[in-house]
PDB file of C-alpha atoms in Angstrom:
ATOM      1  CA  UNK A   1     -60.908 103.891 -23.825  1.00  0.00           C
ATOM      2  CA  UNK A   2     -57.241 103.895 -23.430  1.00  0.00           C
ATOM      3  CA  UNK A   3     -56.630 101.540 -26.092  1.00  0.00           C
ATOM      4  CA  UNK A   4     -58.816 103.234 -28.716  1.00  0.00           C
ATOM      5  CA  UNK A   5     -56.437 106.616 -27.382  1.00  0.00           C
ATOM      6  CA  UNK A   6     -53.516 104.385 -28.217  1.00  0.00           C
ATOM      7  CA  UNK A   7     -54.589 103.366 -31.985  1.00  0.00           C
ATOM      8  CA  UNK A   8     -55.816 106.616 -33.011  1.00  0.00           C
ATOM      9  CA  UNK A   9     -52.558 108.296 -32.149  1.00  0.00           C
ATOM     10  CA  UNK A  10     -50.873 105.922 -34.638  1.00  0.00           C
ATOM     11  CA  UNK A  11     -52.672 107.204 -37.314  1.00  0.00           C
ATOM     12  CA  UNK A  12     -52.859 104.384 -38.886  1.00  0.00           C
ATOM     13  CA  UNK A  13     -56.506 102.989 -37.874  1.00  0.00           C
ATOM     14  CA  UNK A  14     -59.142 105.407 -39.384  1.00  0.00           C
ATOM     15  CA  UNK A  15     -62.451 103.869 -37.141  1.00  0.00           C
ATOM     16  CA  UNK A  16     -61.716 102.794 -33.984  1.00  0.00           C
ATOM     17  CA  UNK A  17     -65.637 101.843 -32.489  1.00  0.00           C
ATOM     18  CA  UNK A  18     -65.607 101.029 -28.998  1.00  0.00           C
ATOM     19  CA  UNK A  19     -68.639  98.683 -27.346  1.00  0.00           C
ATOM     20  CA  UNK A  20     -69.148  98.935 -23.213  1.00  0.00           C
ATOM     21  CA  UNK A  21     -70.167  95.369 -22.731  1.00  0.00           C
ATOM     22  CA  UNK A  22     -70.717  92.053 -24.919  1.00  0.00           C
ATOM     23  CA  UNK A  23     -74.513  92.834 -25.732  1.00  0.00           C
ATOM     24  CA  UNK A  24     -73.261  96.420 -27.152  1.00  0.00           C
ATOM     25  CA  UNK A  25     -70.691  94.596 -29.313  1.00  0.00           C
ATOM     26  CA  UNK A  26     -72.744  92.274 -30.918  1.00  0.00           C
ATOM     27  CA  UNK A  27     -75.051  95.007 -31.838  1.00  0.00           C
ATOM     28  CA  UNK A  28     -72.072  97.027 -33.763  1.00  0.00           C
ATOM     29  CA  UNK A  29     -70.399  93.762 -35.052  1.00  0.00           C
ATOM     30  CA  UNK A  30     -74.098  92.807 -36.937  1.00  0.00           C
ATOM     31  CA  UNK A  31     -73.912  96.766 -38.096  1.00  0.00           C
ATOM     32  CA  UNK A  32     -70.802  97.391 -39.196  1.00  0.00           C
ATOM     33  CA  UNK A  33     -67.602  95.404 -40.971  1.00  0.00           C
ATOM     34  CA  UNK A  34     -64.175  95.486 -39.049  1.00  0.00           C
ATOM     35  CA  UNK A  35     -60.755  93.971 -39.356  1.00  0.00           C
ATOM     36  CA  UNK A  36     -59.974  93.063 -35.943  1.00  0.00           C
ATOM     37  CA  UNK A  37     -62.087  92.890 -32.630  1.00  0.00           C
ATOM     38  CA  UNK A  38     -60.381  93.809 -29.385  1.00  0.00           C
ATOM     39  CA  UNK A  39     -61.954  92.101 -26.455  1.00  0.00           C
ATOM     40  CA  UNK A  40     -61.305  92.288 -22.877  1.00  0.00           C
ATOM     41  CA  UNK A  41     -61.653  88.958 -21.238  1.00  0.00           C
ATOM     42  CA  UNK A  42     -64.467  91.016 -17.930  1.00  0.00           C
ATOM     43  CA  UNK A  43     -66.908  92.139 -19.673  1.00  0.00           C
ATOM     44  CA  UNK A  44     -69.247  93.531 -17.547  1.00  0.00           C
ATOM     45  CA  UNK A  45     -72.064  91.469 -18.923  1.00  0.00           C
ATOM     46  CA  UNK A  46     -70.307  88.837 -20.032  1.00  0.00           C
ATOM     47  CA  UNK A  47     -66.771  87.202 -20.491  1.00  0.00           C
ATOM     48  CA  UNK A  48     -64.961  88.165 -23.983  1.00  0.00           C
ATOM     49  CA  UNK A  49     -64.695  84.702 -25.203  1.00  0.00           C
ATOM     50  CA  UNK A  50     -68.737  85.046 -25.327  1.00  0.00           C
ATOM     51  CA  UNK A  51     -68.698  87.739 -27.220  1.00  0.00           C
ATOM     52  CA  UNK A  52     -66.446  85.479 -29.598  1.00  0.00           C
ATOM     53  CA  UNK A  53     -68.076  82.696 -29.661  1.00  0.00           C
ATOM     54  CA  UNK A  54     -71.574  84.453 -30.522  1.00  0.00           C
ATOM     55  CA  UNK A  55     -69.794  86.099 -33.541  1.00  0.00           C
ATOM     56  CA  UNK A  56     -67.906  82.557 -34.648  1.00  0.00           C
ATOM     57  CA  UNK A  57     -71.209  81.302 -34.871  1.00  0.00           C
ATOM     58  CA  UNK A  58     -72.519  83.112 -37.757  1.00  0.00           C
ATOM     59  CA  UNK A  59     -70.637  82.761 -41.565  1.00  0.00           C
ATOM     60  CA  UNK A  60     -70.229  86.755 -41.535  1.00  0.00           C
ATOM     61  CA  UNK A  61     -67.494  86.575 -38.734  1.00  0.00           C
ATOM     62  CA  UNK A  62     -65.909  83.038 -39.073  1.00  0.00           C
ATOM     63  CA  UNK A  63     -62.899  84.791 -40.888  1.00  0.00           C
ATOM     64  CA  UNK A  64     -63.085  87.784 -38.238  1.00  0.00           C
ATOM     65  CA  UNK A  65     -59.445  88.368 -36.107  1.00  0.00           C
ATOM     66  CA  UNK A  66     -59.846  88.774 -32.412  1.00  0.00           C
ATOM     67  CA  UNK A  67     -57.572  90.062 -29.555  1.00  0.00           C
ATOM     68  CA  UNK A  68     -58.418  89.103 -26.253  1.00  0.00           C
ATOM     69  CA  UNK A  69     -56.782  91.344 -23.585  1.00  0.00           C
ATOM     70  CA  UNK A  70     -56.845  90.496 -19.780  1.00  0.00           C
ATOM     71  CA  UNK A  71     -55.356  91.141 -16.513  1.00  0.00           C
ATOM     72  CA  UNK A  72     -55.345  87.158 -15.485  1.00  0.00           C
ATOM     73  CA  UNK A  73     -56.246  84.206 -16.647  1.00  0.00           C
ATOM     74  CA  UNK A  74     -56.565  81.291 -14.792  1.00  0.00           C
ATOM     75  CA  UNK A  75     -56.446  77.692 -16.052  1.00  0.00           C
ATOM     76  CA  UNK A  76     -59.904  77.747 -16.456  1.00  0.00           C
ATOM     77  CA  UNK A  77     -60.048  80.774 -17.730  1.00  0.00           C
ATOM     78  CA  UNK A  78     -57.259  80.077 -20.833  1.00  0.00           C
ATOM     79  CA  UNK A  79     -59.320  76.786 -21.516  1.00  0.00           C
ATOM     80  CA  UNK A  80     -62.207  79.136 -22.412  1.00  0.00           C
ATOM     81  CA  UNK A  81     -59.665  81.199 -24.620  1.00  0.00           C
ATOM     82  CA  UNK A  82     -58.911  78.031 -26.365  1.00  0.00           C
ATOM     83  CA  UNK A  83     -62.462  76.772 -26.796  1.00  0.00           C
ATOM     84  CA  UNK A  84     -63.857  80.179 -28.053  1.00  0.00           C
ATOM     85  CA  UNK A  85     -60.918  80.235 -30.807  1.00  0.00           C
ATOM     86  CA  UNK A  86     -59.062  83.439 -29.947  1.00  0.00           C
ATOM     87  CA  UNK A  87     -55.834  82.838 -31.384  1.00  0.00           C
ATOM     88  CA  UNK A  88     -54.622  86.203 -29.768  1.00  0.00           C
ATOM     89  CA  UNK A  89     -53.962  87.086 -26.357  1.00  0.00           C
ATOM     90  CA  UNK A  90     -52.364  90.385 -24.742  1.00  0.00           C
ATOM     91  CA  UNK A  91     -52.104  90.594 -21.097  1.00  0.00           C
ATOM     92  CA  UNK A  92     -52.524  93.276 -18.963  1.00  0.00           C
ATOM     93  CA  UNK A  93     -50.530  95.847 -18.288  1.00  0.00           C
ATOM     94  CA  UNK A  94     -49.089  96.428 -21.696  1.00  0.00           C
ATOM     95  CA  UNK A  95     -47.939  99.282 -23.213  1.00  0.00           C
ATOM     96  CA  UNK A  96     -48.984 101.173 -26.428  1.00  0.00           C
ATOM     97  CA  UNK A  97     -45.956  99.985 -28.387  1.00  0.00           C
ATOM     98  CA  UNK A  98     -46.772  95.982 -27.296  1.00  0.00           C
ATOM     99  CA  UNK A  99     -50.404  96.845 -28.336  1.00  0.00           C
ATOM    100  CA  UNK A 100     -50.103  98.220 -31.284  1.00  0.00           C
ATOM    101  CA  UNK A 101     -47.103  95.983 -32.223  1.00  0.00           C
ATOM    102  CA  UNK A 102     -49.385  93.099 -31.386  1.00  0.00           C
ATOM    103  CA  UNK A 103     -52.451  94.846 -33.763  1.00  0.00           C
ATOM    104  CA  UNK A 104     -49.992  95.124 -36.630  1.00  0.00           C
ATOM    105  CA  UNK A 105     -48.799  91.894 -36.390  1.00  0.00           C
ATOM    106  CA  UNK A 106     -52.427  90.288 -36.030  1.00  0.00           C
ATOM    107  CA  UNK A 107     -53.220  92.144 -39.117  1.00  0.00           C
ATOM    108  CA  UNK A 108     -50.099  91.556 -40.933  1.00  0.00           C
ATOM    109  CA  UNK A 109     -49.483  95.252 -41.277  1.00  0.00           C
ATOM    110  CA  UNK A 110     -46.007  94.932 -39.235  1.00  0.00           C
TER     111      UNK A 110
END
């Protein structure tokens, strides 16, 4: 919830839709269109780079920017990143200026 606090105080992102868990997110991602996904890499159904994957899979999202944020990543872990295609990563902590630095930038807004 923090980060959707951070993004709507810009002003700059008019629908900011946040999704508890992976299964919730695939459920708004077949429902609705967005420019950029924010994922957390613990889910607590899932990791992120499922959540990515899933959506990769279908023509709709292939074009579809994600962020992955997370607290640690392991070797393991980044290899995951890698595999799933997230091109993005912002580790934890961060501040609102690297986010939303990092969101412009990702959508060329910057």
């Amino acid at each position: 919830m923090l980060i959707k606090t951070f993004l709507e105080q810009t002003k700059l992102f008019r629908n900011v839709v946040v999704a508890e868990n992976a299964s919730i997110g695939m459920l708004k991602l077949r429902n609705d269109e967005f420019d950029l996904v924010i994922v957390d890499f613990q889910l607590p159904d899932k990791e992120g780079t499922y959540l990515v994957e899933m959506a990769k899979k279908s023509l709709k999202f292939r074009k579809l920017k994600f962020l992955l944020i997370s607290g640690y990543l392991d070797n393991r872990s980044m290899i995951n990143v890698i595999n799933s295609g997230i091109k993005h990563v912002l580790v934890k902590p961060f501040s609102r200026d690297d986010l939303i630095s990092k969101v412009l930038q990702i959508l060329k807004l910057d």
